[in-house]
Amino acid sequence: MQSTQTDTIIQIGHISKRYRSVVALDDISLEIPRGAIYGLIGPNGAGKTTLLRILAALIAPSSGHVWFEGKDVSHVPSLIQRKIGYMPDIFGIYPDITTEEYLQFYAGIHGISGRQRAHIVSDLLELVDLTAYRKTLVETLSRGMQQRLCLARALVHDPDLILLDEPAAGLDPRTRVELRELIHTLHTMGKTVVISSHVLLELAEMCTNIAVIQGGRLVLSGDIETLSQHFQTNRQIAMRLLEPDKILVTLELLRSLPDILSADVAEDEMIYTEFSGDDQALHHLLRTLIAHELPIISFAPRSIGGRLEEAFLRLTEGNSQP
């Protein structure tokens, strides 16, 4: 049986992967839409890397099938690998080689001719903002620069699908933002991106779809908006006060209002409320807070990532299986 859906670039059908007595993946089925930024979320050891390696045709599943554009990956792995760019979670150190030479080497592996090679390498260095470092030794680059170079390597043969395994691991906040912008650039270029992370908030704010994996099994999957609506029937409002010592007074006031279903404070001193009213009632809520002279400095609907993270924790609390 083959996938025939033209809007689906990858179809995963009941795949499992076992290493002797260890079950890395257990009966996972997913469809990855063409042009999506698809996030795989799960704790370390959940099976994300194993799944990405199967999608890249680097290892075979113990059972089940993966179809790429309707073709069974196990039947034509070399064809699939020409259309997939894979960025592993560990960047190998290459001594005595410059960034330019590094990309030229991988372009050669993919059979790109010398005339094309120089042009492609220059374009990729510009894309990942490493043009000024083309003569710099790879081993002397910062962690963030090495990550960008590794991404350029995955793009050297102009793949349709890009697999990124924990690309933001170990990066500082600024470099994470730069990486996120680069992923969005790839998305606008028409690439399909599958990216893994153990931080749900990191993916929810930039992905079009997510799948949550825990203990090798699929917990939930779908597009971001649908999942958000499914797990949140009422609005959630996040607010912050200028003066933290007014938090308890604010909570007491919120809990006394008819449209407030719950009100709690998080460790970062953000107040989260579950709210059942319409837009007019929301306006009245804000006016009430201001009338009580509470020093509100932020007042906004809670992010999709925050709602999904809460749903994930609720689904998996105290249970290693969904």
mmCIF file of C-alpha atoms in Angstrom:
data_model
loop_
_atom_site.group_PDB
_atom_site.id
_atom_site.type_symbol
_atom_site.label_atom_id
_atom_site.label_comp_id
_atom_site.label_asym_id
_atom_site.label_seq_id
_atom_site.Cartn_x
_atom_site.Cartn_y
_atom_site.Cartn_z
ATOM 1 C CA MET A 1 0.000 0.000 0.000
ATOM 2 C CA GLN A 2 1.284 3.482 -0.870
ATOM 3 C CA SER A 3 0.328 7.010 0.097
ATOM 4 C CA THR A 4 -1.546 8.811 -2.673
ATOM 5 C CA GLN A 5 -2.159 12.163 -0.957
ATOM 6 C CA THR A 6 -0.460 14.925 -2.940
ATOM 7 C CA ASP A 7 -0.551 17.358 0.006
ATOM 8 C CA THR A 8 1.301 14.895 2.267
ATOM 9 C CA ILE A 9 5.055 14.652 1.802
ATOM 10 C CA ILE A 10 5.618 11.989 4.482
ATOM 11 C CA GLN A 11 3.227 9.302 5.655
ATOM 12 C CA ILE A 12 4.250 7.129 8.599
ATOM 13 C CA GLY A 13 2.268 3.930 9.021
ATOM 14 C CA HIS A 14 2.455 1.972 12.288
ATOM 15 C CA ILE A 15 6.232 2.031 12.631
ATOM 16 C CA SER A 16 8.023 0.473 15.579
ATOM 17 C CA LYS A 17 11.710 0.173 16.347
ATOM 18 C CA ARG A 18 13.212 -2.280 18.801
ATOM 19 C CA TYR A 19 16.784 -2.730 19.975
ATOM 20 C CA ARG A 20 16.721 -6.164 21.599
ATOM 21 C CA SER A 21 14.586 -5.628 24.708
ATOM 22 C CA VAL A 22 14.356 -1.830 24.295
ATOM 23 C CA VAL A 23 11.370 -0.389 22.426
ATOM 24 C CA ALA A 24 12.439 2.971 20.976
ATOM 25 C CA LEU A 25 9.248 3.515 18.941
ATOM 26 C CA ASP A 26 5.917 1.774 19.412
ATOM 27 C CA ASP A 27 3.286 1.805 16.622
ATOM 28 C CA ILE A 28 3.559 5.433 15.480
ATOM 29 C CA SER A 29 1.439 6.745 12.598
ATOM 30 C CA LEU A 30 1.697 10.340 11.335
ATOM 31 C CA GLU A 31 1.153 12.421 8.223
ATOM 32 C CA ILE A 32 3.433 15.391 7.551
ATOM 33 C CA PRO A 33 1.879 17.990 5.216
ATOM 34 C CA ARG A 34 3.979 19.416 2.405
ATOM 35 C CA GLY A 35 5.311 22.864 3.309
ATOM 36 C CA ALA A 36 4.759 22.426 7.058
ATOM 37 C CA ILE A 37 7.067 23.269 9.921
ATOM 38 C CA TYR A 38 6.404 20.082 11.845
ATOM 39 C CA GLY A 39 7.583 19.858 15.445
ATOM 40 C CA LEU A 40 8.399 16.598 17.217
ATOM 41 C CA ILE A 41 8.255 17.210 20.962
ATOM 42 C CA GLY A 42 9.189 14.857 23.753
ATOM 43 C CA PRO A 43 11.646 14.397 26.621
ATOM 44 C CA ASN A 44 15.137 13.070 26.040
ATOM 45 C CA GLY A 45 14.890 9.378 25.217
ATOM 46 C CA ALA A 46 11.333 9.665 23.878
ATOM 47 C CA GLY A 47 12.313 8.300 20.455
ATOM 48 C CA LYS A 48 12.550 11.533 18.439
ATOM 49 C CA THR A 49 16.061 10.908 17.097
ATOM 50 C CA THR A 50 15.181 7.341 16.154
ATOM 51 C CA LEU A 51 12.146 8.587 14.239
ATOM 52 C CA LEU A 52 14.189 11.225 12.375
ATOM 53 C CA ARG A 53 16.820 8.637 11.402
ATOM 54 C CA ILE A 54 14.084 6.395 10.040
ATOM 55 C CA LEU A 55 12.635 9.306 8.034
ATOM 56 C CA ALA A 56 16.126 9.996 6.659
ATOM 57 C CA ALA A 57 16.423 6.322 5.574
ATOM 58 C CA LEU A 58 19.502 5.915 7.786
ATOM 59 C CA ILE A 59 17.958 3.054 9.755
ATOM 60 C CA ALA A 60 14.989 0.820 9.033
ATOM 61 C CA PRO A 61 12.000 0.360 11.333
ATOM 62 C CA SER A 62 11.445 -3.044 12.918
ATOM 63 C CA SER A 63 7.907 -2.950 11.553
ATOM 64 C CA GLY A 64 5.669 -0.551 9.665
ATOM 65 C CA HIS A 65 6.328 1.668 6.657
ATOM 66 C CA VAL A 66 7.318 5.216 5.750
ATOM 67 C CA TRP A 67 6.263 6.708 2.417
ATOM 68 C CA PHE A 68 7.932 9.782 0.918
ATOM 69 C CA GLU A 69 5.836 11.313 -1.859
ATOM 70 C CA GLY A 70 4.072 7.977 -2.217
ATOM 71 C CA LYS A 71 7.248 5.875 -2.412
ATOM 72 C CA ASP A 72 8.162 3.338 0.267
ATOM 73 C CA VAL A 73 11.412 4.596 1.830
ATOM 74 C CA SER A 74 12.639 1.035 2.438
ATOM 75 C CA HIS A 75 12.434 0.261 -1.297
ATOM 76 C CA VAL A 76 14.293 3.335 -2.601
ATOM 77 C CA PRO A 77 16.441 4.707 0.267
ATOM 78 C CA SER A 78 19.055 6.313 -2.009
ATOM 79 C CA LEU A 79 16.362 8.178 -3.977
ATOM 80 C CA ILE A 80 14.815 9.439 -0.740
ATOM 81 C CA GLN A 81 18.171 10.556 0.672
ATOM 82 C CA ARG A 82 18.716 12.783 -2.377
ATOM 83 C CA LYS A 83 15.535 14.670 -1.468
ATOM 84 C CA ILE A 84 16.082 14.881 2.290
ATOM 85 C CA GLY A 85 18.520 17.045 4.250
ATOM 86 C CA TYR A 86 19.361 15.739 7.731
ATOM 87 C CA MET A 87 20.960 17.777 10.504
ATOM 88 C CA PRO A 88 21.972 15.506 13.428
ATOM 89 C CA ASP A 89 21.974 16.597 17.043
ATOM 90 C CA ILE A 90 25.770 16.292 17.325
ATOM 91 C CA PHE A 91 28.069 18.333 15.101
ATOM 92 C CA GLY A 92 31.328 16.499 14.343
ATOM 93 C CA ILE A 93 34.567 18.421 14.735
ATOM 94 C CA TYR A 94 36.567 18.686 11.530
ATOM 95 C CA PRO A 95 40.189 19.829 12.134
ATOM 96 C CA ASP A 96 42.124 21.864 9.578
ATOM 97 C CA ILE A 97 39.176 22.515 7.251
ATOM 98 C CA THR A 98 37.493 25.847 6.550
ATOM 99 C CA THR A 99 33.755 26.437 6.343
ATOM 100 C CA GLU A 100 34.040 26.833 2.568
ATOM 101 C CA GLU A 101 35.982 23.582 2.193
ATOM 102 C CA TYR A 102 33.528 21.816 4.482
ATOM 103 C CA LEU A 103 30.551 22.665 2.266
ATOM 104 C CA GLN A 104 32.507 21.950 -0.913
ATOM 105 C CA PHE A 105 33.307 18.484 0.422
ATOM 106 C CA TYR A 106 29.636 17.675 1.058
ATOM 107 C CA ALA A 107 28.608 19.164 -2.278
ATOM 108 C CA GLY A 108 31.049 16.760 -3.901
ATOM 109 C CA ILE A 109 29.538 13.834 -2.005
ATOM 110 C CA HIS A 110 26.179 14.743 -3.557
ATOM 111 C CA GLY A 111 27.702 14.755 -7.030
ATOM 112 C CA ILE A 112 27.527 18.508 -7.579
ATOM 113 C CA SER A 113 30.003 19.591 -10.264
ATOM 114 C CA GLY A 114 32.867 21.954 -9.523
ATOM 115 C CA ARG A 115 31.330 24.811 -11.507
ATOM 116 C CA GLN A 116 28.034 24.589 -9.628
ATOM 117 C CA ARG A 117 29.732 23.850 -6.345
ATOM 118 C CA ALA A 118 31.342 27.261 -5.864
ATOM 119 C CA HIS A 119 28.069 29.057 -6.615
ATOM 120 C CA ILE A 120 26.029 26.844 -4.263
ATOM 121 C CA VAL A 121 28.558 27.154 -1.439
ATOM 122 C CA SER A 122 28.555 30.965 -1.732
ATOM 123 C CA ASP A 123 24.747 31.076 -1.676
ATOM 124 C CA LEU A 124 24.565 28.812 1.381
ATOM 125 C CA LEU A 125 27.173 30.785 3.312
ATOM 126 C CA GLU A 126 25.141 33.912 2.622
ATOM 127 C CA LEU A 127 21.890 32.196 3.667
ATOM 128 C CA VAL A 128 23.286 31.152 7.060
ATOM 129 C CA ASP A 129 25.214 34.440 7.484
ATOM 130 C CA LEU A 130 28.690 32.878 7.426
ATOM 131 C CA THR A 131 30.119 34.582 4.322
ATOM 132 C CA ALA A 132 32.612 36.511 6.438
ATOM 133 C CA TYR A 133 33.846 33.209 7.903
ATOM 134 C CA ARG A 134 34.333 31.245 4.677
ATOM 135 C CA LYS A 135 38.108 30.955 5.317
ATOM 136 C CA THR A 136 37.687 30.290 9.051
ATOM 137 C CA LEU A 137 38.526 26.853 10.431
ATOM 138 C CA VAL A 138 35.375 24.959 11.401
ATOM 139 C CA GLU A 139 36.812 23.922 14.770
ATOM 140 C CA THR A 140 37.208 27.582 15.802
ATOM 141 C CA LEU A 141 33.587 28.561 15.110
ATOM 142 C CA SER A 142 31.195 29.214 17.978
ATOM 143 C CA ARG A 143 28.477 26.683 18.778
ATOM 144 C CA GLY A 144 25.856 28.795 17.022
ATOM 145 C CA MET A 145 27.991 29.193 13.905
ATOM 146 C CA GLN A 146 28.641 25.452 13.792
ATOM 147 C CA GLN A 147 24.898 24.838 13.999
ATOM 148 C CA ARG A 148 24.288 27.188 11.063
ATOM 149 C CA LEU A 149 27.055 25.524 9.077
ATOM 150 C CA CYS A 150 25.560 22.113 9.793
ATOM 151 C CA LEU A 151 22.214 23.392 8.526
ATOM 152 C CA ALA A 152 23.905 24.677 5.371
ATOM 153 C CA ARG A 153 25.384 21.203 4.898
ATOM 154 C CA ALA A 154 21.875 19.715 5.068
ATOM 155 C CA LEU A 155 20.789 22.145 2.327
ATOM 156 C CA VAL A 156 23.700 21.661 -0.053
ATOM 157 C CA HIS A 157 21.727 19.413 -2.452
ATOM 158 C CA ASP A 158 18.538 21.556 -2.306
ATOM 159 C CA PRO A 159 16.328 18.967 -0.542
ATOM 160 C CA ASP A 160 12.532 19.148 -0.390
ATOM 161 C CA LEU A 161 12.420 17.950 3.245
ATOM 162 C CA ILE A 162 14.746 19.082 6.043
ATOM 163 C CA LEU A 163 15.103 17.100 9.280
ATOM 164 C CA LEU A 164 16.559 19.009 12.244
ATOM 165 C CA ASP A 165 17.405 17.097 15.426
ATOM 166 C CA GLU A 166 17.476 19.397 18.492
ATOM 167 C CA PRO A 167 19.040 22.264 16.503
ATOM 168 C CA ALA A 168 18.704 24.786 19.348
ATOM 169 C CA ALA A 169 20.388 22.628 22.005
ATOM 170 C CA GLY A 170 23.140 24.536 23.788
ATOM 171 C CA LEU A 171 22.483 27.825 22.009
ATOM 172 C CA ASP A 172 22.170 31.186 23.743
ATOM 173 C CA PRO A 173 18.874 33.149 23.454
ATOM 174 C CA ARG A 174 20.080 35.425 20.624
ATOM 175 C CA THR A 175 21.331 32.493 18.550
ATOM 176 C CA ARG A 176 18.038 30.654 19.129
ATOM 177 C CA VAL A 177 16.173 33.637 17.672
ATOM 178 C CA GLU A 178 18.514 33.696 14.661
ATOM 179 C CA LEU A 179 17.970 29.972 14.111
ATOM 180 C CA ARG A 180 14.198 30.407 14.351
ATOM 181 C CA GLU A 181 14.317 33.176 11.739
ATOM 182 C CA LEU A 182 16.400 30.949 9.473
ATOM 183 C CA ILE A 183 13.846 28.141 9.777
ATOM 184 C CA HIS A 184 11.077 30.577 8.820
ATOM 185 C CA THR A 185 13.146 31.627 5.806
ATOM 186 C CA LEU A 186 13.349 27.987 4.700
ATOM 187 C CA HIS A 187 9.593 27.733 5.146
ATOM 188 C CA THR A 188 9.009 30.726 2.884
ATOM 189 C CA MET A 189 11.269 29.036 0.313
ATOM 190 C CA GLY A 190 8.766 26.177 0.168
ATOM 191 C CA LYS A 191 10.752 23.677 2.204
ATOM 192 C CA THR A 192 9.089 21.204 4.540
ATOM 193 C CA VAL A 193 10.864 21.242 7.908
ATOM 194 C CA VAL A 194 10.647 18.589 10.628
ATOM 195 C CA ILE A 195 12.292 19.750 13.846
ATOM 196 C CA SER A 196 12.661 17.942 17.157
ATOM 197 C CA SER A 197 12.953 19.462 20.617
ATOM 198 C CA HIS A 198 12.321 18.567 24.243
ATOM 199 C CA VAL A 199 10.915 22.086 24.850
ATOM 200 C CA LEU A 200 7.283 22.409 23.751
ATOM 201 C CA LEU A 201 7.176 26.201 24.059
ATOM 202 C CA GLU A 202 10.147 26.464 21.706
ATOM 203 C CA LEU A 203 8.248 24.653 18.950
ATOM 204 C CA ALA A 204 4.668 25.788 19.514
ATOM 205 C CA GLU A 205 5.463 29.406 18.674
ATOM 206 C CA MET A 206 6.997 28.642 15.259
ATOM 207 C CA CYS A 207 5.513 25.332 14.061
ATOM 208 C CA THR A 208 2.403 24.800 11.972
ATOM 209 C CA ASN A 209 1.969 21.244 13.303
ATOM 210 C CA ILE A 210 3.285 19.239 16.225
ATOM 211 C CA ALA A 211 3.439 15.642 17.405
ATOM 212 C CA VAL A 212 4.143 14.798 21.039
ATOM 213 C CA ILE A 213 6.071 11.570 21.665
ATOM 214 C CA GLN A 214 6.670 10.013 25.047
ATOM 215 C CA GLY A 215 8.108 6.609 25.831
ATOM 216 C CA GLY A 216 8.265 5.828 22.126
ATOM 217 C CA ARG A 217 4.532 6.326 21.648
ATOM 218 C CA LEU A 218 2.465 9.096 20.105
ATOM 219 C CA VAL A 219 0.603 11.168 22.714
ATOM 220 C CA LEU A 220 -1.103 13.666 20.390
ATOM 221 C CA SER A 221 -0.625 15.269 16.980
ATOM 222 C CA GLY A 222 -2.224 17.857 14.732
ATOM 223 C CA ASP A 223 -2.017 21.442 13.592
ATOM 224 C CA ILE A 224 -1.345 24.031 16.287
ATOM 225 C CA GLU A 225 -4.657 25.883 16.129
ATOM 226 C CA THR A 226 -6.803 22.728 16.200
ATOM 227 C CA LEU A 227 -4.902 21.304 19.167
ATOM 228 C CA SER A 228 -5.102 24.606 21.007
ATOM 229 C CA GLN A 229 -8.866 24.791 20.531
ATOM 230 C CA HIS A 230 -9.295 21.145 21.513
ATOM 231 C CA PHE A 231 -7.524 21.588 24.842
ATOM 232 C CA GLN A 232 -8.874 24.997 25.722
ATOM 233 C CA THR A 233 -12.620 25.631 25.635
ATOM 234 C CA ASN A 234 -12.293 28.803 27.719
ATOM 235 C CA ARG A 235 -9.930 31.706 27.253
ATOM 236 C CA GLN A 236 -6.832 32.008 29.346
ATOM 237 C CA ILE A 237 -5.521 35.445 30.193
ATOM 238 C CA ALA A 238 -1.943 36.100 31.290
ATOM 239 C CA MET A 239 -1.172 39.257 33.236
ATOM 240 C CA ARG A 240 1.760 40.756 35.074
ATOM 241 C CA LEU A 241 1.861 43.402 37.806
ATOM 242 C CA LEU A 242 4.413 46.139 38.253
ATOM 243 C CA GLU A 243 4.327 45.520 42.009
ATOM 244 C CA PRO A 244 4.491 41.801 42.956
ATOM 245 C CA ASP A 245 3.222 42.532 46.462
ATOM 246 C CA LYS A 246 -0.196 43.263 44.910
ATOM 247 C CA ILE A 247 -0.524 39.722 43.519
ATOM 248 C CA LEU A 248 -2.597 38.315 46.407
ATOM 249 C CA VAL A 249 -5.032 41.254 46.307
ATOM 250 C CA THR A 250 -5.387 40.798 42.553
ATOM 251 C CA LEU A 251 -6.059 37.059 42.915
ATOM 252 C CA GLU A 252 -8.767 37.728 45.509
ATOM 253 C CA LEU A 253 -10.454 40.250 43.235
ATOM 254 C CA LEU A 254 -10.270 37.969 40.174
ATOM 255 C CA ARG A 255 -11.736 35.001 42.051
ATOM 256 C CA SER A 256 -14.686 37.131 43.142
ATOM 257 C CA LEU A 257 -15.691 38.004 39.557
ATOM 258 C CA PRO A 258 -18.430 35.953 37.844
ATOM 259 C CA ASP A 259 -16.616 35.255 34.535
ATOM 260 C CA ILE A 260 -13.382 34.089 36.174
ATOM 261 C CA LEU A 261 -13.275 30.291 36.494
ATOM 262 C CA SER A 262 -9.825 30.169 38.062
ATOM 263 C CA ALA A 263 -6.929 32.453 38.910
ATOM 264 C CA ASP A 264 -3.428 31.345 39.880
ATOM 265 C CA VAL A 265 0.106 32.700 39.973
ATOM 266 C CA ALA A 266 3.087 30.948 38.372
ATOM 267 C CA GLU A 267 6.679 30.797 39.619
ATOM 268 C CA ASP A 268 7.624 33.713 37.351
ATOM 269 C CA GLU A 269 4.904 35.814 39.084
ATOM 270 C CA MET A 270 2.653 35.786 36.030
ATOM 271 C CA ILE A 271 -1.056 35.536 36.873
ATOM 272 C CA TYR A 272 -3.075 33.145 34.716
ATOM 273 C CA THR A 273 -6.860 33.223 34.675
ATOM 274 C CA GLU A 274 -9.389 31.004 32.938
ATOM 275 C CA PHE A 275 -12.112 33.238 31.582
ATOM 276 C CA SER A 276 -15.559 32.271 30.225
ATOM 277 C CA GLY A 277 -16.837 35.665 28.995
ATOM 278 C CA ASP A 278 -16.988 37.321 25.575
ATOM 279 C CA ASP A 279 -14.963 40.318 24.318
ATOM 280 C CA GLN A 280 -17.262 42.797 26.080
ATOM 281 C CA ALA A 281 -16.808 40.954 29.372
ATOM 282 C CA LEU A 282 -13.044 40.891 28.794
ATOM 283 C CA HIS A 283 -13.076 44.670 28.339
ATOM 284 C CA HIS A 284 -15.068 45.001 31.568
ATOM 285 C CA LEU A 285 -12.532 42.783 33.368
ATOM 286 C CA LEU A 286 -9.642 45.043 32.391
ATOM 287 C CA ARG A 287 -11.617 48.158 33.405
ATOM 288 C CA THR A 288 -12.348 46.575 36.787
ATOM 289 C CA LEU A 289 -8.665 45.867 37.420
ATOM 290 C CA ILE A 290 -7.728 49.439 36.501
ATOM 291 C CA ALA A 291 -10.556 50.862 38.644
ATOM 292 C CA HIS A 292 -9.070 49.049 41.634
ATOM 293 C CA GLU A 293 -5.751 50.768 40.851
ATOM 294 C CA LEU A 294 -3.916 47.505 40.361
ATOM 295 C CA PRO A 295 -0.584 48.105 38.569
ATOM 296 C CA ILE A 296 -1.199 45.973 35.455
ATOM 297 C CA ILE A 297 1.704 46.184 32.985
ATOM 298 C CA SER A 298 0.705 43.300 30.676
ATOM 299 C CA PHE A 299 -2.682 41.784 29.926
ATOM 300 C CA ALA A 300 -3.080 39.373 26.994
ATOM 301 C CA PRO A 301 -4.450 35.971 25.962
ATOM 302 C CA ARG A 302 -2.122 33.192 27.007
ATOM 303 C CA SER A 303 0.106 31.919 24.199
ATOM 304 C CA ILE A 304 -0.743 28.762 22.264
ATOM 305 C CA GLY A 305 2.489 27.234 23.521
ATOM 306 C CA GLY A 306 1.526 27.774 27.134
ATOM 307 C CA ARG A 307 -1.874 26.167 26.650
ATOM 308 C CA LEU A 308 -0.445 23.174 24.817
ATOM 309 C CA GLU A 309 2.272 22.714 27.417
ATOM 310 C CA GLU A 310 -0.351 22.614 30.144
ATOM 311 C CA ALA A 311 -2.383 20.072 28.146
ATOM 312 C CA PHE A 312 0.697 17.907 27.585
ATOM 313 C CA LEU A 313 1.574 17.886 31.274
ATOM 314 C CA ARG A 314 -2.022 17.001 32.138
ATOM 315 C CA LEU A 315 -2.079 14.116 29.655
ATOM 316 C CA THR A 316 1.226 12.605 30.741
ATOM 317 C CA GLU A 317 1.280 13.377 34.459
ATOM 318 C CA GLY A 318 2.454 10.370 36.447
ATOM 319 C CA ASN A 319 2.358 8.097 33.446
ATOM 320 C CA SER A 320 5.139 7.178 31.053
ATOM 321 C CA GLN A 321 2.608 6.055 28.494
ATOM 322 C CA PRO A 322 -0.225 8.090 26.973
#
